[in-house]
Structures are given as structure tokens and as C-alpha cells.
């Protein structure tokens, strides 16, 4: 993906810029009729998104995540931005009592959520469990030490972090109303002129086996963020039971009675995203958890 692949579309008094990052369709909506300004802002958004992806994706072979995951027990010193994300991940681990754990990504070696009925053997899961547990990690900012063969994966917070980072960057460059939307995780800096809200659609009740069940609910957003977590396209199904891709790091198995999707409204996208993820990890207590957080939310089962 390069800057030449960016597409602009004028829709009323809004210009929409589109590109791809973090395996997601990305949009930047700008209230303006200035095409040159819109092109510049969308290019800045794309560059920032690609920077974050290159730095924190576990699929890259030369970034800080690769360095950490291949340190073989050695201590790695990280930069300030990485340290802030690790501090956030540590906080999430603590408040979730271990349910949100950035070391649990190794379970992908056992679980492939492709809609099939191919469950892993318990022995495959058991072999990975010794490599999971943030409590085993030594984190004293800016130094991180993992046990050999342990890994971290910031995928659970990376896209939402990118949304916020892009919006903050663009807000420094323009006073125009903006909405950043990366794969349904979005953040608006303010309403459009005349105090008009941004209108977005939230798709619920959908799975890849029965797309016709999809329903769209309209949400009007003045400012702030929305983030959605769910298993609409990532699940397994065997003997009439659906297995969500949301895994419990303490057992290595999908969370029982997890909601199909959880959407949360918050002041910023990374907070909305972590709250929606933590709600999924609560299983049948998702609604109870979100009520306790006093946030606007939508839960679909």
C-alpha cells in the first residue's frame, strides 16, 4: 500500500479518504470542500497508520516486537512509545485479574478460527500454557524481560491506539471536524458545523454462515469514540456449539458464553476498545461489567 493507493470521495460537505492498514479498511472523514487539504490530511493519516503497523505488528521481522519476541530471555530496553503501550497493557492485565494478557497470543499456534469444526487437542493447548502469563514477565520501564520462547502481541490494542494517534495528529493540523474510522473502530474530534452529528452504522446479529441475519443500527456521534469487539467472522463450531475466538489465557480455551459482539462508547478509542474486549472476556457477565463501568454500550448475543 502506497500513497498512490489513497482514494478520495466527495460526499456532500465531507471528503472521505480511504486506504488500508492493519488488515482493515481505513477511512478519514473531513468536513471540507478543500480537496488539497483533504489529500494532505489523509496522506498524513496513512503514514501514521503504516508507521504504527510497521512498529508494533508481530508479522514484521525487524521491529521492536520482533526484537522482544526473539530475545531468548535477554532484557530489552524499549522506547517511550512502546513503554506507554506496555504500561497500558499491564494496567489492563491488573484490572481484568489476568483475563487480558498480551502474552496469550501464542495460543494462535493451537487455535485457527476459520469457521470449521477443527478444535485443537488438549495436549496442543497444554504445551503452550507455560508460555502464557504476564506475571512471569519482568517489566520495569523501560526494560522488559521475557522468559525464553514467550511472546507479546499488542494486536488487542494496536488498531484503537492508531485511531487515536491519527486523530490527535490531524487535530494538530486543522480545526475542521474529523472522524477517523478503522474497521469500525472510530473517533471524532467534534460535531460538524451546525452541531450536526456524525452518523455511523453498527452491524449486529451477523455471522459468516448466515449473512442474511445482519441488522444495522444507526448511531449518532458528536465527539468521542466507538469500538466493537466480537466473533462475527472468527469462530469454530462443533456438535452444535460455537467457540468464540476470545480466549481465556488462564485455560487456553474460548470464553464460555461470550457475547457475539460488544460496542462501547468512550472518550477515546483505546479505552472503548479495551472495555469492549474486557466485556467479552467476562462471558455471561458482560452487561454487568459494562454497567459497572458506567459507559454507553451495546451487547449482542
CSV table of N, CA and C in Angstrom, one decimal, residues 58 105-121 124-125 128 233-237 243-247 252 254:
chain,number,residue,atom,x,y,z
A,58,UNK,N,3.2,-8.0,15.0
A,58,UNK,CA,4.0,-9.2,15.2
A,58,UNK,C,4.4,-9.9,13.9
A,105,UNK,N,-1.0,-14.5,23.0
A,105,UNK,CA,-1.1,-14.6,21.6
A,105,UNK,C,-0.5,-15.9,21.0
A,106,UNK,N,0.3,-16.6,21.8
A,106,UNK,CA,0.9,-17.8,21.3
A,106,UNK,C,-0.2,-18.9,21.1
A,107,UNK,N,-1.3,-18.7,21.7
A,107,UNK,CA,-2.4,-19.7,21.5
A,107,UNK,C,-2.9,-19.8,20.1
A,108,UNK,N,-2.5,-18.8,19.3
A,108,UNK,CA,-2.8,-18.9,17.8
A,108,UNK,C,-2.2,-20.1,17.2
A,109,UNK,N,-1.1,-20.7,17.8
A,109,UNK,CA,-0.5,-21.9,17.3
A,109,UNK,C,-1.4,-23.1,17.4
A,110,UNK,N,-2.3,-23.0,18.3
A,110,UNK,CA,-3.3,-24.1,18.5
A,110,UNK,C,-4.6,-23.9,17.9
A,111,UNK,N,-5.1,-22.6,18.0
A,111,UNK,CA,-6.4,-22.3,17.6
A,111,UNK,C,-6.4,-21.5,16.2
A,112,UNK,N,-7.2,-22.0,15.3
A,112,UNK,CA,-7.4,-21.4,14.0
A,112,UNK,C,-8.9,-21.2,13.8
A,113,UNK,N,-9.3,-19.9,13.9
A,113,UNK,CA,-10.8,-19.7,13.9
A,113,UNK,C,-11.2,-19.4,12.5
A,114,UNK,N,-11.5,-20.4,11.7
A,114,UNK,CA,-11.8,-20.3,10.3
A,114,UNK,C,-13.2,-20.8,10.0
A,115,UNK,N,-14.1,-20.9,11.1
A,115,UNK,CA,-15.5,-21.3,10.9
A,115,UNK,C,-15.7,-22.8,10.8
A,116,UNK,N,-14.6,-23.6,10.9
A,116,UNK,CA,-14.7,-25.0,10.7
A,116,UNK,C,-15.0,-25.7,12.1
A,117,UNK,N,-14.9,-27.0,12.1
A,117,UNK,CA,-15.1,-27.7,13.4
A,117,UNK,C,-13.8,-28.3,13.9
A,118,UNK,N,-12.7,-27.7,13.5
A,118,UNK,CA,-11.4,-28.3,13.8
A,118,UNK,C,-10.9,-27.7,15.2
A,119,UNK,N,-11.2,-28.4,16.2
A,119,UNK,CA,-10.8,-28.0,17.6
A,119,UNK,C,-9.4,-28.5,17.8
A,120,UNK,N,-8.5,-27.8,18.5
A,120,UNK,CA,-7.2,-28.3,18.8
A,120,UNK,C,-7.3,-29.4,19.9
A,121,UNK,N,-6.3,-30.2,20.0
A,121,UNK,CA,-6.2,-31.2,21.0
A,121,UNK,C,-5.8,-30.5,22.3
A,124,UNK,N,-2.1,-29.9,22.7
A,124,UNK,CA,-1.6,-28.8,22.0
A,124,UNK,C,-1.7,-27.5,22.8
A,125,UNK,N,-2.8,-27.4,23.5
A,125,UNK,CA,-3.0,-26.2,24.4
A,125,UNK,C,-2.1,-26.3,25.6
A,128,UNK,N,1.4,-25.0,25.2
A,128,UNK,CA,1.6,-23.6,25.1
A,128,UNK,C,1.4,-22.8,26.5
A,233,UNK,N,-16.9,-13.1,12.5
A,233,UNK,CA,-16.2,-13.9,11.4
A,233,UNK,C,-15.1,-14.8,11.9
A,234,UNK,N,-14.9,-14.8,13.2
A,234,UNK,CA,-13.8,-15.7,13.7
A,234,UNK,C,-14.4,-16.6,14.8
A,235,UNK,N,-14.6,-17.8,14.5
A,235,UNK,CA,-15.2,-18.7,15.4
A,235,UNK,C,-15.0,-20.2,14.9
A,236,UNK,N,-15.3,-21.1,15.7
A,236,UNK,CA,-15.3,-22.5,15.3
A,236,UNK,C,-16.7,-23.1,15.8
A,237,UNK,N,-17.2,-24.1,15.2
A,237,UNK,CA,-18.5,-24.7,15.6
A,237,UNK,C,-18.4,-26.2,15.4
A,243,UNK,N,-17.6,-21.8,19.2
A,243,UNK,CA,-16.4,-21.5,20.0
A,243,UNK,C,-15.9,-20.1,19.6
A,244,UNK,N,-16.0,-19.1,20.4
A,244,UNK,CA,-15.6,-17.8,20.1
A,244,UNK,C,-14.1,-17.7,20.0
A,245,UNK,N,-13.6,-16.7,19.2
A,245,UNK,CA,-12.1,-16.5,19.2
A,245,UNK,C,-11.6,-15.8,20.4
A,246,UNK,N,-12.4,-15.4,21.3
A,246,UNK,CA,-12.0,-14.8,22.6
A,246,UNK,C,-11.5,-15.8,23.5
A,247,UNK,N,-10.2,-15.9,23.8
A,247,UNK,CA,-9.6,-16.9,24.6
A,247,UNK,C,-9.4,-16.5,26.0
A,252,UNK,N,-6.7,-21.4,28.2
A,252,UNK,CA,-6.3,-21.7,26.8
A,252,UNK,C,-7.5,-22.0,25.9
A,254,UNK,N,-11.7,-21.0,24.6
A,254,UNK,CA,-12.6,-19.8,24.4
A,254,UNK,C,-13.4,-19.5,25.7
